[in-house]
Amino acid sequence: GQQLNQSPQSMFIQEGEDVSMNCTSSSIFNTWLWYKQDPGEGPVLLIALYKAGELTSNGRLTAQFGITRKDSFLNISASIPSDVGIYFCAGQLRTGTASKLTFGTGTRLQVTL
Amino acid sequence: NAGVTQTPKFRVLKTGQSMTLLCAQDMNHEYMYWYRQDPGMGLRLIHYSVGEGTTAKGEVPDGYNVSRLKKQNFLLGLESAAPSQTSVYFCATRGREGRSYNEQFFGPGTRLTVL
């Protein structure tokens, strides 16, 4: 099955630094979603993107839907300790009724004080 | 309002044993999904359901069966567990319309080890 290429795999940054991660696919998607997973919990939706070129913010998070519809980027500004976790991108192609998601392999973020 | 709950939270099985994982939701969502999460692999879809009484195969369905007898419950069964099924299993739900149409809500996960 298809998996999205997500990079970097892991990041170690200092508190206050900005973070960038991206996701690329060999096929197009109608929707890009970014999730965060805390240890021992299920993923929680951070941002959803619905149109090519769209730039959307949620607090310190900003995400963009690539023009080619094959990629997406997530930026976190001024990182804080609670940003620690695994970030997943997910692409959605709305065919049929199930609108299944394809997930990236995740970016593990560690924030040091 | 509990959202999406999963039972059990942890389980250890021996090869060949069977078990059922339960997902329950109180959001009146039509769609329900079962994923497995393995290190470095992200989440992969096992089976899903678009409504009560219907199920369909996902990306990695082999070795699993599912049932959706009630709208609020989605069961994942392992008839004869294998070590390759050691994983963390997540259930997710999604609504049919409105803001919840694109968002899948995840449960807290079930960590399964098969010896």
PDB file of C-alpha atoms in Angstrom:
ATOM      1  CA  GLY A   1       0.000   0.000   0.000  1.00  0.00           C
ATOM      2  CA  GLN A   2       0.989   3.598  -0.478  1.00  0.00           C
ATOM      3  CA  GLN A   3       2.839   5.461   2.253  1.00  0.00           C
ATOM      4  CA  LEU A   4       3.696   9.100   2.259  1.00  0.00           C
ATOM      5  CA  ASN A   5       7.333  10.147   2.554  1.00  0.00           C
ATOM      6  CA  GLN A   6       7.658  12.359   5.599  1.00  0.00           C
ATOM      7  CA  SER A   7      10.840  14.135   6.654  1.00  0.00           C
ATOM      8  CA  PRO A   8      12.728  14.501   8.792  1.00  0.00           C
ATOM      9  CA  GLN A   9      12.169  11.263  10.709  1.00  0.00           C
ATOM     10  CA  SER A  10      13.170  12.942  13.969  1.00  0.00           C
ATOM     11  CA  MET A  11      14.248  16.333  15.230  1.00  0.00           C
ATOM     12  CA  PHE A  12      15.977  17.512  18.375  1.00  0.00           C
ATOM     13  CA  ILE A  13      15.547  21.241  18.878  1.00  0.00           C
ATOM     14  CA  GLN A  14      15.862  23.796  21.612  1.00  0.00           C
ATOM     15  CA  GLU A  15      12.897  25.552  23.142  1.00  0.00           C
ATOM     16  CA  GLY A  16      12.109  28.696  21.185  1.00  0.00           C
ATOM     17  CA  GLU A  17      13.349  27.400  17.839  1.00  0.00           C
ATOM     18  CA  ASP A  18      11.166  27.102  14.765  1.00  0.00           C
ATOM     19  CA  VAL A  19      10.447  23.689  13.245  1.00  0.00           C
ATOM     20  CA  SER A  20       9.707  22.654   9.672  1.00  0.00           C
ATOM     21  CA  MET A  21       8.630  19.265   8.382  1.00  0.00           C
ATOM     22  CA  ASN A  22       7.209  18.093   5.086  1.00  0.00           C
ATOM     23  CA  CYS A  23       5.388  15.286   3.391  1.00  0.00           C
ATOM     24  CA  THR A  24       5.552  14.181  -0.249  1.00  0.00           C
ATOM     25  CA  SER A  25       3.523  11.739  -2.287  1.00  0.00           C
ATOM     26  CA  SER A  26       3.751  10.159  -5.722  1.00  0.00           C
ATOM     27  CA  SER A  27       0.028  10.756  -6.220  1.00  0.00           C
ATOM     28  CA  ILE A  28      -2.286  13.707  -5.661  1.00  0.00           C
ATOM     29  CA  PHE A  29      -4.673  14.253  -2.779  1.00  0.00           C
ATOM     30  CA  ASN A  30      -7.786  16.401  -2.351  1.00  0.00           C
ATOM     31  CA  THR A  31      -7.120  17.060   1.329  1.00  0.00           C
ATOM     32  CA  TRP A  32      -4.022  17.170   3.492  1.00  0.00           C
ATOM     33  CA  LEU A  33      -4.256  16.722   7.245  1.00  0.00           C
ATOM     34  CA  TRP A  34      -1.677  17.114   9.990  1.00  0.00           C
ATOM     35  CA  TYR A  35      -2.017  15.123  13.235  1.00  0.00           C
ATOM     36  CA  LYS A  36      -0.050  15.105  16.474  1.00  0.00           C
ATOM     37  CA  GLN A  37       0.312  12.035  18.651  1.00  0.00           C
ATOM     38  CA  ASP A  38       1.332  12.269  22.300  1.00  0.00           C
ATOM     39  CA  PRO A  39       2.908   9.211  23.962  1.00  0.00           C
ATOM     40  CA  GLY A  40       0.325   6.533  24.756  1.00  0.00           C
ATOM     41  CA  GLU A  41      -2.506   8.333  23.004  1.00  0.00           C
ATOM     42  CA  GLY A  42      -4.209   8.428  19.642  1.00  0.00           C
ATOM     43  CA  PRO A  43      -3.481  11.081  16.995  1.00  0.00           C
ATOM     44  CA  VAL A  44      -5.271  14.429  17.284  1.00  0.00           C
ATOM     45  CA  LEU A  45      -6.003  16.639  14.281  1.00  0.00           C
ATOM     46  CA  LEU A  46      -4.025  19.906  14.163  1.00  0.00           C
ATOM     47  CA  ILE A  47      -4.761  21.394  10.757  1.00  0.00           C
ATOM     48  CA  ALA A  48      -6.788  20.421   7.685  1.00  0.00           C
ATOM     49  CA  LEU A  49      -6.057  21.791   4.183  1.00  0.00           C
ATOM     50  CA  TYR A  50      -8.605  21.601   1.386  1.00  0.00           C
ATOM     51  CA  LYS A  51      -7.256  23.503  -1.636  1.00  0.00           C
ATOM     52  CA  ALA A  52      -3.970  23.481  -3.552  1.00  0.00           C
ATOM     53  CA  GLY A  53      -1.864  26.456  -2.452  1.00  0.00           C
ATOM     54  CA  GLU A  54      -3.853  26.957   0.747  1.00  0.00           C
ATOM     55  CA  LEU A  55      -1.945  28.283   3.754  1.00  0.00           C
ATOM     56  CA  THR A  56      -3.628  27.766   7.132  1.00  0.00           C
ATOM     57  CA  SER A  57      -2.584  28.652  10.660  1.00  0.00           C
ATOM     58  CA  ASN A  58      -3.599  27.305  14.057  1.00  0.00           C
ATOM     59  CA  GLY A  59      -1.819  29.305  16.754  1.00  0.00           C
ATOM     60  CA  ARG A  60       1.913  28.730  16.345  1.00  0.00           C
ATOM     61  CA  LEU A  61       1.313  26.124  13.651  1.00  0.00           C
ATOM     62  CA  THR A  62       1.181  26.916   9.950  1.00  0.00           C
ATOM     63  CA  ALA A  63       0.608  24.377   7.196  1.00  0.00           C
ATOM     64  CA  GLN A  64       0.500  24.616   3.428  1.00  0.00           C
ATOM     65  CA  PHE A  65      -1.126  22.486   0.735  1.00  0.00           C
ATOM     66  CA  GLY A  66       1.380  22.203  -2.114  1.00  0.00           C
ATOM     67  CA  ILE A  67       0.466  23.567  -5.538  1.00  0.00           C
ATOM     68  CA  THR A  68       1.087  20.198  -7.174  1.00  0.00           C
ATOM     69  CA  ARG A  69      -1.286  18.553  -4.611  1.00  0.00           C
ATOM     70  CA  LYS A  70       1.490  16.041  -3.957  1.00  0.00           C
ATOM     71  CA  ASP A  71       3.052  17.669  -0.929  1.00  0.00           C
ATOM     72  CA  SER A  72       2.405  19.572   2.269  1.00  0.00           C
ATOM     73  CA  PHE A  73       4.454  21.436   4.867  1.00  0.00           C
ATOM     74  CA  LEU A  74       4.007  22.058   8.576  1.00  0.00           C
ATOM     75  CA  ASN A  75       5.849  24.772  10.475  1.00  0.00           C
ATOM     76  CA  ILE A  76       5.867  25.293  14.237  1.00  0.00           C
ATOM     77  CA  SER A  77       7.137  28.617  15.482  1.00  0.00           C
ATOM     78  CA  ALA A  78       8.783  29.287  18.859  1.00  0.00           C
ATOM     79  CA  SER A  79       8.618  25.677  20.027  1.00  0.00           C
ATOM     80  CA  ILE A  80       7.735  24.854  23.642  1.00  0.00           C
ATOM     81  CA  PRO A  81       8.182  21.621  25.642  1.00  0.00           C
ATOM     82  CA  SER A  82       4.573  20.520  25.097  1.00  0.00           C
ATOM     83  CA  ASP A  83       5.228  20.381  21.332  1.00  0.00           C
ATOM     84  CA  VAL A  84       7.040  17.093  21.966  1.00  0.00           C
ATOM     85  CA  GLY A  85       5.387  14.200  20.148  1.00  0.00           C
ATOM     86  CA  ILE A  86       5.054  12.531  16.780  1.00  0.00           C
ATOM     87  CA  TYR A  87       3.605  14.537  13.921  1.00  0.00           C
ATOM     88  CA  PHE A  88       1.862  12.726  11.082  1.00  0.00           C
ATOM     89  CA  CYS A  89       0.741  14.019   7.743  1.00  0.00           C
ATOM     90  CA  ALA A  90      -2.189  12.312   6.045  1.00  0.00           C
ATOM     91  CA  GLY A  91      -3.531  12.598   2.531  1.00  0.00           C
ATOM     92  CA  GLN A  92      -7.154  12.042   1.637  1.00  0.00           C
ATOM     93  CA  LEU A  93      -8.569  11.327  -1.782  1.00  0.00           C
ATOM     94  CA  ARG A  94     -12.334  11.591  -1.692  1.00  0.00           C
ATOM     95  CA  THR A  95     -13.332   8.676  -3.840  1.00  0.00           C
ATOM     96  CA  GLY A  96     -16.487   6.790  -2.966  1.00  0.00           C
ATOM     97  CA  THR A  97     -17.855   7.291   0.516  1.00  0.00           C
ATOM     98  CA  ALA A  98     -15.089   6.083   2.779  1.00  0.00           C
ATOM     99  CA  SER A  99     -12.535   8.848   2.074  1.00  0.00           C
ATOM    100  CA  LYS A 100      -9.695   6.779   3.401  1.00  0.00           C
ATOM    101  CA  LEU A 101      -6.561   8.429   4.764  1.00  0.00           C
ATOM    102  CA  THR A 102      -2.982   7.571   3.794  1.00  0.00           C
ATOM    103  CA  PHE A 103      -0.568   8.403   6.592  1.00  0.00           C
ATOM    104  CA  GLY A 104       3.047   9.484   6.527  1.00  0.00           C
ATOM    105  CA  THR A 105       5.648   7.675   8.597  1.00  0.00           C
ATOM    106  CA  GLY A 106       5.820  10.453  11.195  1.00  0.00           C
ATOM    107  CA  THR A 107       8.284  13.048  12.477  1.00  0.00           C
ATOM    108  CA  ARG A 108       9.327  12.609  16.089  1.00  0.00           C
ATOM    109  CA  LEU A 109       9.966  15.987  17.731  1.00  0.00           C
ATOM    110  CA  GLN A 110      12.031  16.388  20.884  1.00  0.00           C
ATOM    111  CA  VAL A 111      12.346  19.794  22.537  1.00  0.00           C
ATOM    112  CA  THR A 112      15.148  20.524  24.972  1.00  0.00           C
ATOM    113  CA  LEU A 113      15.109  23.382  27.450  1.00  0.00           C
TER     114      LEU A 113
ATOM    115  CA  ASN B   1     -19.309  12.403  26.365  1.00  0.00           C
ATOM    116  CA  ALA B   2     -16.482   9.872  26.107  1.00  0.00           C
ATOM    117  CA  GLY B   3     -15.794  10.247  22.359  1.00  0.00           C
ATOM    118  CA  VAL B   4     -14.000   7.119  21.118  1.00  0.00           C
ATOM    119  CA  THR B   5     -13.073   4.409  23.615  1.00  0.00           C
ATOM    120  CA  GLN B   6     -11.154   1.187  23.104  1.00  0.00           C
ATOM    121  CA  THR B   7     -10.974  -1.931  25.236  1.00  0.00           C
ATOM    122  CA  PRO B   8      -8.742  -3.464  26.340  1.00  0.00           C
ATOM    123  CA  LYS B   9      -5.827  -1.024  26.664  1.00  0.00           C
ATOM    124  CA  PHE B  10      -3.206  -3.784  26.790  1.00  0.00           C
ATOM    125  CA  ARG B  11      -3.201  -7.488  25.987  1.00  0.00           C
ATOM    126  CA  VAL B  12      -0.637 -10.256  25.693  1.00  0.00           C
ATOM    127  CA  LEU B  13      -1.559 -13.313  23.622  1.00  0.00           C
ATOM    128  CA  LYS B  14       0.132 -16.564  22.747  1.00  0.00           C
ATOM    129  CA  THR B  15       0.462 -17.545  19.111  1.00  0.00           C
ATOM    130  CA  GLY B  16      -2.765 -19.155  17.925  1.00  0.00           C
ATOM    131  CA  GLN B  17      -5.041 -17.569  20.520  1.00  0.00           C
ATOM    132  CA  SER B  18      -7.998 -15.463  19.496  1.00  0.00           C
ATOM    133  CA  MET B  19      -9.313 -12.173  20.803  1.00  0.00           C
ATOM    134  CA  THR B  20     -11.647  -9.297  20.005  1.00  0.00           C
ATOM    135  CA  LEU B  21     -10.878  -5.604  20.318  1.00  0.00           C
ATOM    136  CA  LEU B  22     -13.840  -3.323  20.952  1.00  0.00           C
ATOM    137  CA  CYS B  23     -14.237   0.232  19.729  1.00  0.00           C
ATOM    138  CA  ALA B  24     -17.164   2.272  21.007  1.00  0.00           C
ATOM    139  CA  GLN B  25     -18.203   5.804  20.035  1.00  0.00           C
ATOM    140  CA  ASP B  26     -20.884   8.145  21.344  1.00  0.00           C
ATOM    141  CA  MET B  27     -20.612  10.763  18.558  1.00  0.00           C
ATOM    142  CA  ASN B  28     -23.218   9.173  16.284  1.00  0.00           C
ATOM    143  CA  HIS B  29     -20.623   8.940  13.507  1.00  0.00           C
ATOM    144  CA  GLU B  30     -21.323   6.839  10.433  1.00  0.00           C
ATOM    145  CA  TYR B  31     -17.780   5.850   9.537  1.00  0.00           C
ATOM    146  CA  MET B  32     -15.443   3.776  11.666  1.00  0.00           C
ATOM    147  CA  TYR B  33     -11.917   2.557  10.979  1.00  0.00           C
ATOM    148  CA  TRP B  34      -9.358   0.180  12.429  1.00  0.00           C
ATOM    149  CA  TYR B  35      -5.648   0.972  12.008  1.00  0.00           C
ATOM    150  CA  ARG B  36      -2.464  -0.635  13.175  1.00  0.00           C
ATOM    151  CA  GLN B  37       0.624   1.384  14.037  1.00  0.00           C
ATOM    152  CA  ASP B  38       4.086  -0.103  13.800  1.00  0.00           C
ATOM    153  CA  PRO B  39       7.442   1.659  14.351  1.00  0.00           C
ATOM    154  CA  GLY B  40       8.512   3.590  11.265  1.00  0.00           C
ATOM    155  CA  MET B  41       5.366   2.637   9.351  1.00  0.00           C
ATOM    156  CA  GLY B  42       2.822   5.250  10.342  1.00  0.00           C
ATOM    157  CA  LEU B  43      -0.795   4.077  10.563  1.00  0.00           C
ATOM    158  CA  ARG B  44      -2.114   1.480   8.152  1.00  0.00           C
ATOM    159  CA  LEU B  45      -5.807   0.812   7.575  1.00  0.00           C
ATOM    160  CA  ILE B  46      -6.976  -2.721   8.389  1.00  0.00           C
ATOM    161  CA  HIS B  47     -10.749  -2.576   7.853  1.00  0.00           C
ATOM    162  CA  TYR B  48     -13.390   0.103   7.846  1.00  0.00           C
ATOM    163  CA  SER B  49     -17.153   0.541   7.950  1.00  0.00           C
ATOM    164  CA  VAL B  50     -19.340   3.147   6.259  1.00  0.00           C
ATOM    165  CA  GLY B  51     -22.387   2.307   8.336  1.00  0.00           C
ATOM    166  CA  GLU B  52     -24.127  -0.204  10.555  1.00  0.00           C
ATOM    167  CA  GLY B  53     -24.021  -3.682   9.054  1.00  0.00           C
ATOM    168  CA  THR B  54     -21.353  -2.864   6.450  1.00  0.00           C
ATOM    169  CA  THR B  55     -17.604  -3.492   6.467  1.00  0.00           C
ATOM    170  CA  ALA B  56     -14.810  -3.328   3.900  1.00  0.00           C
ATOM    171  CA  LYS B  57     -11.148  -4.256   3.629  1.00  0.00           C
ATOM    172  CA  GLY B  58      -8.405  -1.719   4.010  1.00  0.00           C
ATOM    173  CA  GLU B  59      -4.729  -1.881   3.185  1.00  0.00           C
ATOM    174  CA  VAL B  60      -3.685  -4.754   5.500  1.00  0.00           C
ATOM    175  CA  PRO B  61      -6.798  -6.915   6.192  1.00  0.00           C
ATOM    176  CA  ASP B  62      -5.239 -10.399   6.271  1.00  0.00           C
ATOM    177  CA  GLY B  63      -5.566 -12.195   9.602  1.00  0.00           C
ATOM    178  CA  TYR B  64      -8.319  -9.865  10.860  1.00  0.00           C
ATOM    179  CA  ASN B  65     -12.109  -9.826  10.768  1.00  0.00           C
ATOM    180  CA  VAL B  66     -14.522  -7.079  11.757  1.00  0.00           C
ATOM    181  CA  SER B  67     -18.181  -6.596  12.554  1.00  0.00           C
ATOM    182  CA  ARG B  68     -20.435  -3.537  12.880  1.00  0.00           C
ATOM    183  CA  LEU B  69     -23.678  -4.898  14.308  1.00  0.00           C
ATOM    184  CA  LYS B  70     -24.481  -1.626  16.079  1.00  0.00           C
ATOM    185  CA  LYS B  71     -23.705   1.864  14.829  1.00  0.00           C
ATOM    186  CA  GLN B  72     -21.753   2.783  17.937  1.00  0.00           C
ATOM    187  CA  ASN B  73     -19.523  -0.320  18.039  1.00  0.00           C
ATOM    188  CA  PHE B  74     -16.856  -1.642  15.700  1.00  0.00           C
ATOM    189  CA  LEU B  75     -15.192  -4.945  16.642  1.00  0.00           C
ATOM    190  CA  LEU B  76     -11.819  -6.178  15.387  1.00  0.00           C
ATOM    191  CA  GLY B  77     -11.165  -9.910  15.697  1.00  0.00           C
ATOM    192  CA  LEU B  78      -8.010 -11.959  15.512  1.00  0.00           C
ATOM    193  CA  GLU B  79      -8.965 -15.616  14.983  1.00  0.00           C
ATOM    194  CA  SER B  80      -5.446 -17.057  15.325  1.00  0.00           C
ATOM    195  CA  ALA B  81      -2.934 -14.496  16.551  1.00  0.00           C
ATOM    196  CA  ALA B  82       0.582 -14.396  15.073  1.00  0.00           C
ATOM    197  CA  PRO B  83       3.691 -12.540  16.297  1.00  0.00           C
ATOM    198  CA  SER B  84       3.455 -10.310  13.189  1.00  0.00           C
ATOM    199  CA  GLN B  85       0.246  -8.919  14.658  1.00  0.00           C
ATOM    200  CA  THR B  86       2.102  -7.398  17.595  1.00  0.00           C
ATOM    201  CA  SER B  87       1.237  -3.731  17.223  1.00  0.00           C
ATOM    202  CA  VAL B  88      -0.724  -0.803  18.592  1.00  0.00           C
ATOM    203  CA  TYR B  89      -4.289  -0.781  17.251  1.00  0.00           C
ATOM    204  CA  PHE B  90      -6.266   2.430  16.858  1.00  0.00           C
ATOM    205  CA  CYS B  91      -9.917   2.895  16.145  1.00  0.00           C
ATOM    206  CA  ALA B  92     -11.159   6.083  14.481  1.00  0.00           C
ATOM    207  CA  THR B  93     -14.541   7.536  13.597  1.00  0.00           C
ATOM    208  CA  ARG B  94     -15.766  10.187  11.186  1.00  0.00           C
ATOM    209  CA  GLY B  95     -19.053  11.980  10.669  1.00  0.00           C
ATOM    210  CA  ARG B  96     -20.967  12.202   7.411  1.00  0.00           C
ATOM    211  CA  GLU B  97     -21.223  15.970   7.110  1.00  0.00           C
ATOM    212  CA  GLY B  98     -20.183  19.301   8.513  1.00  0.00           C
ATOM    213  CA  ARG B  99     -16.809  19.999  10.070  1.00  0.00           C
ATOM    214  CA  SER B 100     -16.481  16.368  11.171  1.00  0.00           C
ATOM    215  CA  TYR B 101     -16.609  15.177   7.571  1.00  0.00           C
ATOM    216  CA  ASN B 102     -12.873  15.430   7.039  1.00  0.00           C
ATOM    217  CA  GLU B 103     -11.664  14.796  10.563  1.00  0.00           C
ATOM    218  CA  GLN B 104     -11.118  11.313  11.903  1.00  0.00           C
ATOM    219  CA  PHE B 105     -11.306  11.110  15.700  1.00  0.00           C
ATOM    220  CA  PHE B 106      -9.013   8.505  17.214  1.00  0.00           C
ATOM    221  CA  GLY B 107      -9.337   6.345  20.294  1.00  0.00           C
ATOM    222  CA  PRO B 108      -6.475   5.943  22.803  1.00  0.00           C
ATOM    223  CA  GLY B 109      -5.227   2.667  21.288  1.00  0.00           C
ATOM    224  CA  THR B 110      -4.803  -0.981  22.294  1.00  0.00           C
ATOM    225  CA  ARG B 111      -1.287  -2.318  22.686  1.00  0.00           C
ATOM    226  CA  LEU B 112      -1.199  -5.988  21.670  1.00  0.00           C
ATOM    227  CA  THR B 113       1.761  -8.329  22.067  1.00  0.00           C
ATOM    228  CA  VAL B 114       1.710 -11.816  20.540  1.00  0.00           C
ATOM    229  CA  LEU B 115       4.334 -14.188  21.913  1.00  0.00           C
TER     230      LEU B 115
END
